[in-house]
Amino acid sequence: MNTLLSIDWDYFIKTDDSWIYSLIENNKNIVMMWYKRYFEAKRCGKNLEENFKLDKGLINSFYDLLNNIFHIKDNAKMYISDSHKLSYYITQRFKCTDVYSFDAHTDLGYGGLAALDFGVNCANWLGKLLKDRLIKKAHIILSPLSHESKDQFSEINSEFNVQYDSMDKLFNMPEISLIHIARSGTWTPPWLDDEFFKFINSFNRPYKICNYTHRKWTPNDLTLADIIYNLVS
């Protein structure tokens, strides 16, 4: 009876509506896209970095949960990845029966039940776990910064056992035997990666990194050729 605590870094990041769309998780979107967006914004007299704010208060609230509500086993395994879809394979491998997902997105699949006919990806991994009967129940804690709501997923909610919670409604949680933290670098900016690892280290336990690209954010060090390359890519 294993339970997975699955956390997406975008849970803690405030941004605007323009970023709520589907993107493919690849190196271009994880790294190069950020430079392209940055220089496009700069050309319009805007600073892209100001559009993404880390909510320190939300992180502190999560730390309170970590210390007072979560019951994490001493031998709990912890994994770090870029894509959140790794949670599907962790759940499958360790036969988890419940998943607690902290995320700015539900990851149930977008487009109703038909979205679960596709392979596992970052947008449907939790819905696929339910459809494939690998878990009995999904607990979704949507970020208060999220632009999504449970009403958008009524078709999937009516078909499977999905419970929507908030931080202040979490009580009597089962023991956590596995932890997965996803950066989701396509949606979270590289200039917050140092804060990402500060968050990881706050768990004070060893972890394994899987399929993760380390990024350095150095827009001021790029040559004119680099900038043009990123703009036209």
Coordinates of N, CA and C in Angstrom, one line a residue:
M1 N 0.9 -1.2 0.0 CA 0.0 0.0 0.0 C 0.9 1.2 0.0
N2 N 1.4 1.6 -1.2 CA 2.3 2.8 -1.3 C 1.5 4.0 -1.7
T3 N 1.9 5.1 -1.2 CA 1.3 6.4 -1.6 C 2.4 7.3 -2.1
L4 N 2.1 8.0 -3.3 CA 3.0 8.9 -3.9 C 2.6 10.3 -3.7
L5 N 3.6 11.1 -3.2 CA 3.5 12.6 -3.1 C 4.1 13.1 -4.4
S6 N 3.3 13.7 -5.3 CA 3.8 14.2 -6.6 C 3.7 15.7 -6.6
I7 N 4.8 16.4 -6.9 CA 4.8 17.9 -6.8 C 5.3 18.5 -8.1
D8 N 4.6 19.4 -8.7 CA 5.1 20.1 -9.9 C 5.5 21.5 -9.4
W9 N 6.7 21.9 -9.8 CA 7.3 23.1 -9.4 C 6.4 24.3 -9.8
D10 N 5.6 24.2 -10.8 CA 4.8 25.3 -11.3 C 3.7 25.6 -10.3
Y11 N 3.5 24.7 -9.3 CA 2.5 24.9 -8.2 C 2.8 26.3 -7.5
F12 N 4.1 26.6 -7.5 CA 4.5 27.8 -6.7 C 4.8 29.0 -7.5
I13 N 4.5 29.0 -8.8 CA 4.9 30.1 -9.7 C 3.7 30.8 -10.3
K14 N 3.7 32.1 -10.1 CA 2.6 32.9 -10.6 C 2.9 33.4 -12.0
T15 N 2.0 33.2 -12.9 CA 2.2 33.8 -14.2 C 0.9 34.2 -14.8
D16 N 0.9 34.7 -16.1 CA -0.4 35.2 -16.6 C -1.0 34.1 -17.5
D17 N -2.2 34.4 -18.0 CA -3.0 33.5 -18.8 C -2.4 33.1 -20.1
S18 N -1.5 33.9 -20.6 CA -0.9 33.7 -21.9 C -0.1 32.4 -22.0
W19 N 0.3 31.9 -20.8 CA 1.1 30.7 -20.8 C 0.3 29.4 -20.6
I20 N -1.0 29.5 -20.6 CA -1.9 28.3 -20.4 C -2.2 27.7 -21.8
Y21 N -1.2 27.0 -22.3 CA -1.4 26.3 -23.6 C -0.5 25.1 -23.6
S22 N -0.7 24.2 -24.6 CA 0.0 23.0 -24.6 C 1.3 23.2 -25.3
L23 N 2.4 22.6 -24.8 CA 3.7 22.7 -25.4 C 4.3 21.3 -25.3
I24 N 5.2 20.9 -26.3 CA 5.9 19.7 -26.3 C 7.1 19.8 -25.3
E25 N 7.3 18.8 -24.5 CA 8.5 18.8 -23.7 C 9.7 18.3 -24.4
N26 N 10.5 19.2 -24.9 CA 11.7 18.9 -25.6 C 12.8 20.0 -25.2
N27 N 14.0 19.7 -25.7 CA 15.1 20.6 -25.3 C 14.9 22.1 -25.8
K28 N 14.3 22.2 -27.0 CA 14.0 23.5 -27.6 C 13.1 24.3 -26.7
N29 N 12.0 23.7 -26.2 CA 11.1 24.4 -25.3 C 11.5 24.5 -23.9
I30 N 12.4 23.6 -23.5 CA 12.9 23.7 -22.1 C 14.0 24.8 -21.9
V31 N 14.8 25.0 -23.0 CA 15.9 25.9 -22.9 C 15.8 27.0 -23.9
M32 N 15.8 26.8 -25.2 CA 15.9 27.8 -26.2 C 14.7 28.7 -26.2
M33 N 13.5 28.1 -26.0 CA 12.3 28.9 -26.0 C 12.3 30.1 -25.0
W34 N 12.9 29.9 -23.9 CA 13.0 30.9 -22.9 C 13.8 32.1 -23.4
Y35 N 14.9 31.9 -24.1 CA 15.7 33.0 -24.6 C 14.9 33.7 -25.7
K36 N 14.2 32.9 -26.5 CA 13.4 33.5 -27.6 C 12.3 34.4 -27.0
R37 N 11.6 33.9 -26.0 CA 10.5 34.7 -25.4 C 11.1 36.0 -24.7
Y38 N 12.3 35.8 -24.1 CA 12.9 36.9 -23.4 C 13.3 38.0 -24.3
F39 N 13.9 37.7 -25.5 CA 14.3 38.7 -26.4 C 13.2 39.3 -27.2
E40 N 12.2 38.5 -27.4 CA 10.9 39.1 -28.1 C 10.3 40.1 -27.1
A41 N 10.2 39.8 -25.9 CA 9.6 40.7 -24.9 C 10.5 42.0 -24.8
K42 N 11.8 41.8 -24.7 CA 12.8 42.9 -24.6 C 12.6 43.8 -25.8
R43 N 12.4 43.3 -27.0 CA 12.2 44.1 -28.2 C 11.0 45.0 -28.1
C44 N 10.0 44.5 -27.3 CA 8.8 45.3 -27.0 C 8.9 46.1 -25.8
G45 N 10.1 46.2 -25.2 CA 10.2 47.0 -24.0 C 9.7 46.4 -22.7
K46 N 9.6 45.0 -22.7 CA 9.1 44.3 -21.5 C 10.2 43.4 -21.0
N47 N 10.1 43.1 -19.7 CA 11.0 42.2 -19.1 C 10.3 40.9 -18.7
L48 N 10.6 39.8 -19.5 CA 9.9 38.5 -19.3 C 10.0 38.0 -17.8
E49 N 11.1 38.3 -17.2 CA 11.4 37.8 -15.8 C 10.3 38.3 -14.9
E50 N 9.7 39.5 -15.2 CA 8.7 40.1 -14.3 C 7.4 39.4 -14.4
N51 N 7.2 38.5 -15.4 CA 5.9 37.8 -15.6 C 5.9 36.5 -14.9
F52 N 6.9 36.1 -14.2 CA 7.0 34.9 -13.5 C 7.5 35.2 -12.0
K53 N 6.6 35.0 -11.1 CA 7.0 35.3 -9.7 C 6.9 34.0 -8.8
L54 N 7.9 33.7 -8.1 CA 7.8 32.6 -7.1 C 7.1 33.1 -5.9
D55 N 6.1 32.3 -5.5 CA 5.3 32.7 -4.3 C 5.9 32.1 -3.1
K56 N 6.7 32.9 -2.4 CA 7.4 32.4 -1.2 C 6.5 32.0 -0.1
G57 N 5.4 32.8 0.0 CA 4.4 32.5 1.0 C 3.8 31.1 0.8
L58 N 3.5 30.7 -0.5 CA 3.0 29.4 -0.8 C 4.0 28.3 -0.5
I59 N 5.2 28.6 -0.7 CA 6.3 27.6 -0.4 C 6.3 27.4 1.2
N60 N 6.3 28.5 1.9 CA 6.3 28.4 3.4 C 5.1 27.6 3.9
S61 N 3.9 27.8 3.3 CA 2.7 27.0 3.7 C 2.9 25.5 3.4
F62 N 3.6 25.2 2.3 CA 3.9 23.9 2.0 C 4.9 23.3 3.0
Y63 N 5.8 24.0 3.4 CA 6.8 23.6 4.4 C 6.0 23.2 5.7
D64 N 5.0 24.0 6.1 CA 4.2 23.7 7.2 C 3.5 22.3 7.1
L65 N 3.0 22.0 5.9 CA 2.4 20.7 5.6 C 3.5 19.6 5.7
L66 N 4.6 19.9 5.2 CA 5.7 18.9 5.2 C 6.1 18.5 6.6
N67 N 6.1 19.5 7.5 CA 6.5 19.3 8.9 C 5.4 18.8 9.8
N68 N 4.1 19.1 9.5 CA 3.1 18.8 10.4 C 2.0 17.9 9.9
I69 N 1.8 17.8 8.6 CA 0.7 17.0 8.1 C 1.1 15.7 7.4
F70 N 2.2 15.9 6.5 CA 2.7 14.7 5.8 C 3.4 13.7 6.8
H71 N 3.2 12.5 6.6 CA 3.8 11.4 7.3 C 4.7 10.7 6.3
I72 N 5.9 11.2 6.2 CA 6.9 10.6 5.2 C 7.7 9.5 5.8
K73 N 7.7 8.4 5.3 CA 8.5 7.3 5.8 C 10.0 7.6 5.8
D74 N 10.7 7.1 6.8 CA 12.1 7.4 6.8 C 12.9 6.9 5.6
N75 N 12.4 5.8 5.0 CA 13.0 5.2 3.8 C 12.3 5.5 2.5
A76 N 11.5 6.6 2.6 CA 10.8 7.0 1.3 C 11.8 7.4 0.2
K77 N 11.5 6.9 -1.0 CA 12.4 7.2 -2.1 C 11.9 8.5 -2.7
M78 N 12.9 9.3 -3.2 CA 12.6 10.6 -3.8 C 13.3 10.7 -5.1
Y79 N 12.5 11.2 -6.1 CA 12.9 11.3 -7.5 C 12.7 12.7 -8.0
I80 N 13.6 13.2 -8.8 CA 13.6 14.5 -9.4 C 13.6 14.3 -10.9
S81 N 12.8 15.0 -11.7 CA 12.8 14.9 -13.1 C 12.4 16.2 -13.7
D82 N 12.5 16.4 -15.0 CA 11.9 17.5 -15.6 C 10.4 17.3 -15.9
S83 N 10.0 16.2 -16.5 CA 8.6 16.0 -16.8 C 7.9 15.4 -15.7
H84 N 6.6 15.8 -15.5 CA 5.8 15.3 -14.5 C 5.3 13.9 -14.8
K85 N 5.4 13.5 -16.1 CA 4.8 12.2 -16.4 C 5.6 11.0 -15.8
L86 N 6.8 11.3 -15.2 CA 7.5 10.2 -14.5 C 6.7 9.7 -13.4
S87 N 5.7 10.5 -12.8 CA 4.9 10.0 -11.7 C 4.1 8.8 -12.2
Y88 N 3.7 8.7 -13.4 CA 3.0 7.5 -13.9 C 3.8 6.3 -13.7
Y89 N 5.1 6.3 -14.1 CA 5.9 5.2 -14.1 C 6.4 4.8 -12.7
I90 N 6.5 5.8 -11.8 CA 6.9 5.6 -10.4 C 5.7 4.8 -9.8
T91 N 4.5 5.3 -10.0 CA 3.3 4.7 -9.5 C 3.1 3.2 -10.0
Q92 N 3.4 3.0 -11.2 CA 3.3 1.7 -11.8 C 4.3 0.8 -11.2
R93 N 5.6 1.2 -11.1 CA 6.6 0.4 -10.7 C 6.5 0.0 -9.2
F94 N 6.1 0.9 -8.4 CA 6.0 0.7 -6.9 C 4.6 0.3 -6.5
K95 N 3.7 0.2 -7.4 CA 2.3 -0.3 -7.1 C 1.6 0.7 -6.1
C96 N 1.7 1.9 -6.3 CA 1.0 2.9 -5.5 C -0.5 2.8 -5.6
T97 N -1.2 2.9 -4.6 CA -2.7 2.9 -4.6 C -3.3 4.3 -4.6
D98 N -2.6 5.3 -4.1 CA -3.0 6.7 -4.0 C -1.9 7.6 -4.5
V99 N -2.4 8.7 -5.1 CA -1.4 9.8 -5.5 C -2.0 11.1 -5.0
Y100 N -1.1 11.9 -4.4 CA -1.4 13.3 -4.0 C -0.6 14.2 -4.9
S101 N -1.3 14.9 -5.8 CA -0.6 15.7 -6.8 C -0.8 17.2 -6.5
F102 N 0.3 17.9 -6.2 CA 0.3 19.3 -6.1 C 0.8 19.9 -7.4
D103 N -0.1 20.7 -8.1 CA 0.2 21.1 -9.4 C -0.6 22.3 -9.8
A104 N -0.2 23.1 -10.8 CA -1.0 24.2 -11.3 C -1.9 23.7 -12.4
H105 N -1.8 22.4 -12.7 CA -2.6 21.7 -13.7 C -3.1 20.4 -13.2
T106 N -4.2 19.9 -13.6 CA -4.7 18.6 -13.1 C -4.0 17.5 -13.7
D107 N -3.5 17.6 -14.9 CA -2.9 16.5 -15.7 C -3.8 15.3 -15.8
L108 N -5.1 15.5 -15.8 CA -6.0 14.4 -16.0 C -6.2 14.1 -17.5
G109 N -5.8 15.0 -18.3 CA -6.0 14.9 -19.8 C -6.9 16.1 -20.2
Y110 N -6.6 16.7 -21.3 CA -7.4 17.8 -21.8 C -8.1 17.5 -23.0
G111 N -9.5 17.6 -22.9 CA -10.3 17.2 -24.0 C -11.2 16.0 -23.7
G112 N -11.4 15.8 -22.4 CA -12.3 14.7 -21.9 C -11.7 13.4 -22.0
L113 N -12.5 12.3 -21.9 CA -12.0 11.0 -21.8 C -11.1 10.6 -23.1
A114 N -11.4 11.2 -24.2 CA -10.6 10.9 -25.4 C -9.1 11.2 -25.2
A115 N -8.8 12.1 -24.3 CA -7.4 12.5 -24.1 C -6.6 11.3 -23.5
L116 N -7.4 10.4 -22.9 CA -6.7 9.2 -22.3 C -6.5 8.1 -23.2
D117 N -6.8 8.3 -24.5 CA -6.5 7.3 -25.5 C -5.1 7.5 -26.1
F118 N -4.5 8.6 -25.8 CA -3.1 8.8 -26.2 C -2.1 8.2 -25.2
G119 N -0.8 8.1 -25.6 CA 0.2 7.6 -24.7 C 0.4 8.5 -23.5
V120 N 1.1 8.0 -22.5 CA 1.4 8.8 -21.3 C 2.2 10.1 -21.7
N121 N 1.7 11.2 -21.2 CA 2.5 12.5 -21.4 C 2.2 13.4 -20.2
C122 N 2.9 14.5 -20.2 CA 2.8 15.4 -19.1 C 1.4 15.9 -18.8
A123 N 0.5 15.9 -19.8 CA -0.8 16.5 -19.6 C -1.9 15.5 -19.2
N124 N -1.5 14.2 -19.3 CA -2.6 13.1 -19.0 C -2.1 12.0 -18.1
W125 N -0.9 12.1 -17.5 CA -0.4 11.0 -16.7 C -1.3 10.6 -15.6
L126 N -1.9 11.6 -14.9 CA -2.8 11.2 -13.8 C -4.1 10.6 -14.2
G127 N -4.6 11.1 -15.3 CA -5.8 10.5 -15.9 C -5.6 9.1 -16.4
K128 N -4.4 8.8 -17.0 CA -4.0 7.5 -17.4 C -3.9 6.5 -16.3
L129 N -3.4 7.0 -15.2 CA -3.3 6.1 -14.0 C -4.6 5.6 -13.6
L130 N -5.6 6.5 -13.7 CA -7.0 6.1 -13.3 C -7.6 5.2 -14.4
K131 N -7.4 5.5 -15.6 CA -8.0 4.7 -16.7 C -7.4 3.3 -16.7
D132 N -6.1 3.2 -16.4 CA -5.4 1.9 -16.5 C -5.6 1.2 -15.2
R133 N -6.4 1.7 -14.2 CA -6.7 1.1 -13.0 C -5.5 0.8 -12.1
L134 N -4.5 1.7 -12.2 CA -3.3 1.5 -11.4 C -3.4 2.2 -10.1
I135 N -4.3 3.1 -9.9 CA -4.6 3.7 -8.6 C -6.1 3.7 -8.4
K136 N -6.5 3.7 -7.1 CA -7.9 3.7 -6.8 C -8.5 5.1 -6.7
K137 N -7.6 6.1 -6.4 CA -8.1 7.4 -6.2 C -7.0 8.4 -6.5
A138 N -7.3 9.6 -7.1 CA -6.4 10.6 -7.3 C -6.8 11.8 -6.4
H139 N -5.8 12.3 -5.7 CA -6.0 13.5 -4.9 C -5.3 14.7 -5.5
I140 N -6.1 15.7 -6.0 CA -5.5 16.8 -6.7 C -5.6 18.0 -5.8
I141 N -4.4 18.6 -5.6 CA -4.3 19.9 -4.8 C -3.9 20.9 -5.8
L142 N -4.9 21.6 -6.4 CA -4.6 22.6 -7.4 C -4.0 23.9 -6.8
S143 N -3.0 24.4 -7.4 CA -2.4 25.6 -6.8 C -3.4 26.7 -6.8
P144 N -3.4 27.6 -5.8 CA -4.2 28.7 -5.7 C -3.9 29.7 -6.8
L145 N -2.7 29.5 -7.5 CA -2.3 30.3 -8.6 C -2.7 29.8 -9.9
S146 N -3.4 28.6 -9.9 CA -3.8 27.9 -11.1 C -4.9 28.7 -11.8
H147 N -4.9 28.5 -13.2 CA -6.0 29.0 -14.0 C -7.0 28.0 -14.3
E148 N -6.9 26.8 -13.7 CA -7.8 25.7 -13.9 C -8.8 25.5 -12.8
S149 N -9.9 24.8 -13.0 CA -10.8 24.4 -12.0 C -11.3 23.0 -12.3
K150 N -11.9 22.4 -11.2 CA -12.4 21.0 -11.4 C -13.5 20.9 -12.4
D151 N -14.3 22.0 -12.5 CA -15.4 22.0 -13.5 C -15.0 21.8 -14.9
Q152 N -13.8 22.1 -15.2 CA -13.3 21.9 -16.6 C -13.1 20.4 -16.9
F153 N -13.1 19.5 -15.9 CA -12.8 18.1 -16.1 C -14.0 17.2 -15.6
S154 N -15.2 17.7 -15.9 CA -16.4 17.0 -15.4 C -16.5 15.6 -15.9
E155 N -16.2 15.4 -17.2 CA -16.3 14.1 -17.8 C -15.4 13.1 -17.2
I156 N -14.2 13.5 -16.9 CA -13.2 12.6 -16.2 C -13.6 12.4 -14.8
N157 N -14.0 13.5 -14.1 CA -14.4 13.4 -12.7 C -15.6 12.4 -12.5
S158 N -16.5 12.4 -13.4 CA -17.7 11.5 -13.2 C -17.3 10.1 -13.5
E159 N -16.2 9.8 -14.2 CA -15.9 8.5 -14.6 C -15.0 7.8 -13.5
F160 N -14.2 8.6 -12.9 CA -13.1 8.1 -12.0 C -13.2 8.7 -10.6
N161 N -12.5 8.2 -9.6 CA -12.5 8.7 -8.3 C -11.4 9.8 -8.1
V162 N -11.9 11.0 -8.3 CA -11.0 12.2 -8.3 C -11.4 13.1 -7.1
Q163 N -10.5 13.4 -6.2 CA -10.9 14.3 -5.1 C -10.0 15.5 -5.2
Y164 N -10.7 16.7 -5.1 CA -10.0 18.0 -5.2 C -9.9 18.5 -3.8
D165 N -8.6 18.8 -3.4 CA -8.4 19.3 -2.0 C -7.7 20.6 -2.1
S166 N -7.5 21.2 -1.0 CA -6.6 22.4 -0.8 C -5.7 22.2 0.4
M167 N -4.7 23.0 0.5 CA -3.7 22.8 1.6 C -4.4 22.7 2.9
D168 N -5.3 23.6 3.2 CA -6.0 23.7 4.5 C -7.0 22.6 4.7
K169 N -7.2 21.7 3.7 CA -8.2 20.6 3.9 C -7.6 19.3 4.0
L170 N -6.2 19.2 4.1 CA -5.5 18.0 4.2 C -5.4 17.5 5.6
F171 N -6.0 16.4 6.0 CA -5.9 15.9 7.3 C -5.8 14.4 7.2
N172 N -5.2 13.7 8.2 CA -5.2 12.3 8.3 C -4.7 11.6 7.0
M173 N -3.6 12.2 6.5 CA -3.0 11.7 5.3 C -2.3 10.3 5.6
P174 N -2.3 9.4 4.6 CA -1.6 8.2 4.8 C 0.0 8.4 4.8
E175 N 0.7 7.4 5.1 CA 2.2 7.5 5.1 C 2.6 7.6 3.6
I176 N 3.6 8.5 3.4 CA 4.1 8.8 2.1 C 5.3 7.9 1.9
S177 N 5.3 7.0 0.9 CA 6.5 6.1 0.7 C 7.3 6.5 -0.5
L178 N 6.8 7.4 -1.4 CA 7.5 7.9 -2.6 C 7.2 9.4 -2.8
I179 N 8.3 10.1 -3.2 CA 8.1 11.5 -3.5 C 8.7 11.7 -4.9
H180 N 8.0 12.5 -5.7 CA 8.4 12.9 -7.0 C 8.3 14.4 -7.2
I181 N 9.3 15.1 -7.5 CA 9.2 16.5 -7.8 C 9.6 16.8 -9.2
A182 N 8.7 17.4 -10.0 CA 9.0 17.7 -11.4 C 9.2 19.2 -11.6
R183 N 10.2 19.5 -12.3 CA 10.5 21.0 -12.6 C 9.5 21.5 -13.7
S184 N 9.1 20.7 -14.7 CA 8.3 21.1 -15.8 C 8.9 22.3 -16.5
G185 N 10.2 22.2 -16.9 CA 10.9 23.3 -17.4 C 10.3 24.0 -18.7
T186 N 9.4 23.4 -19.3 CA 8.7 24.0 -20.4 C 7.9 25.2 -19.9
W187 N 7.4 25.0 -18.7 CA 6.5 26.0 -18.1 C 7.1 26.8 -17.0
T188 N 8.2 26.4 -16.5 CA 8.9 27.1 -15.4 C 10.2 27.7 -15.8
P189 N 10.5 28.9 -15.6 CA 11.7 29.6 -16.2 C 13.0 29.2 -15.6
P190 N 14.1 29.2 -16.4 CA 15.4 28.8 -15.9 C 16.0 29.7 -14.8
W191 N 15.6 30.9 -14.7 CA 16.2 31.8 -13.7 C 15.6 31.4 -12.3
L192 N 14.7 30.5 -12.2 CA 14.2 30.0 -10.9 C 14.7 28.6 -10.6
D193 N 15.6 28.1 -11.4 CA 16.1 26.7 -11.1 C 16.9 26.6 -9.8
D194 N 17.6 27.7 -9.4 CA 18.4 27.6 -8.2 C 17.4 27.5 -7.0
E195 N 16.3 28.2 -7.1 CA 15.2 28.1 -6.1 C 14.6 26.7 -6.1
F196 N 14.5 26.1 -7.3 CA 14.0 24.8 -7.4 C 14.8 23.8 -6.5
F197 N 16.1 23.9 -6.6 CA 16.9 23.0 -5.9 C 17.0 23.3 -4.4
K198 N 16.8 24.6 -4.0 CA 16.6 24.9 -2.6 C 15.4 24.2 -2.1
F199 N 14.3 24.2 -2.9 CA 13.1 23.5 -2.5 C 13.3 22.0 -2.3
I200 N 14.0 21.4 -3.2 CA 14.3 20.0 -3.2 C 15.1 19.7 -1.9
N201 N 16.1 20.5 -1.6 CA 17.0 20.2 -0.5 C 16.3 20.4 0.8
S202 N 15.2 21.1 0.8 CA 14.4 21.3 2.1 C 13.8 20.0 2.6
F203 N 13.8 19.0 1.7 CA 13.3 17.7 2.2 C 14.3 16.9 3.0
N204 N 15.5 17.3 2.9 CA 16.6 16.7 3.7 C 16.7 15.2 3.6
R205 N 16.7 14.7 2.3 CA 16.8 13.3 2.1 C 17.5 13.1 0.7
P206 N 18.1 12.0 0.5 CA 18.7 11.7 -0.8 C 17.7 11.6 -1.9
Y207 N 18.1 11.8 -3.1 CA 17.2 11.7 -4.2 C 17.9 11.3 -5.5
K208 N 17.1 10.8 -6.4 CA 17.7 10.4 -7.7 C 17.1 11.3 -8.8
I209 N 18.0 11.8 -9.7 CA 17.6 12.6 -10.8 C 17.4 11.8 -12.0
C210 N 16.3 12.0 -12.7 CA 16.0 11.2 -13.9 C 15.6 12.1 -15.1
N211 N 16.3 12.0 -16.2 CA 15.9 12.7 -17.4 C 15.7 14.2 -17.1
Y212 N 16.8 14.9 -16.7 CA 16.7 16.2 -16.3 C 17.8 17.0 -17.0
T213 N 17.5 18.2 -17.6 CA 18.4 19.0 -18.2 C 18.8 20.2 -17.3
H214 N 20.1 20.3 -16.9 CA 20.5 21.5 -16.1 C 20.6 22.7 -17.1
R215 N 20.0 23.8 -16.6 CA 20.0 25.0 -17.4 C 20.8 26.2 -16.7
K216 N 21.5 27.0 -17.5 CA 22.1 28.2 -17.0 C 21.4 29.4 -17.8
W217 N 21.0 30.3 -17.0 CA 20.3 31.5 -17.6 C 21.3 32.6 -17.7
T218 N 21.7 32.9 -18.9 CA 22.8 33.9 -19.1 C 22.4 34.8 -20.4
P219 N 21.3 35.5 -20.4 CA 20.9 36.3 -21.6 C 21.9 37.4 -21.8
N220 N 22.5 37.9 -20.8 CA 23.5 39.1 -21.0 C 24.8 38.6 -21.6
D221 N 25.1 37.3 -21.6 CA 26.3 36.8 -22.1 C 26.2 36.3 -23.5
L222 N 25.1 36.4 -24.1 CA 24.9 35.9 -25.5 C 25.4 36.9 -26.5
T223 N 26.0 36.4 -27.6 CA 26.4 37.2 -28.7 C 25.2 37.6 -29.5
L224 N 25.4 38.6 -30.4 CA 24.3 39.0 -31.3 C 23.9 37.8 -32.2
A225 N 24.9 37.0 -32.6 CA 24.5 35.8 -33.4 C 23.7 34.8 -32.6
D226 N 24.0 34.7 -31.3 CA 23.2 33.8 -30.4 C 21.7 34.3 -30.3
I227 N 21.6 35.6 -30.1 CA 20.3 36.2 -30.0 C 19.5 36.0 -31.2
I228 N 20.1 36.3 -32.4 CA 19.4 36.1 -33.7 C 19.0 34.7 -33.9
Y229 N 19.9 33.8 -33.5 CA 19.6 32.3 -33.7 C 18.4 31.9 -32.8
N230 N 18.3 32.4 -31.6 CA 17.2 32.1 -30.7 C 15.9 32.7 -31.2
L231 N 15.9 33.9 -31.8 CA 14.7 34.6 -32.3 C 14.2 33.9 -33.5
V232 N 15.0 33.3 -34.3 CA 14.5 32.7 -35.6 C 14.2 31.2 -35.4
S233 N 14.7 30.6 -34.3 CA 14.5 29.2 -34.1 C 13.1 28.8 -33.8

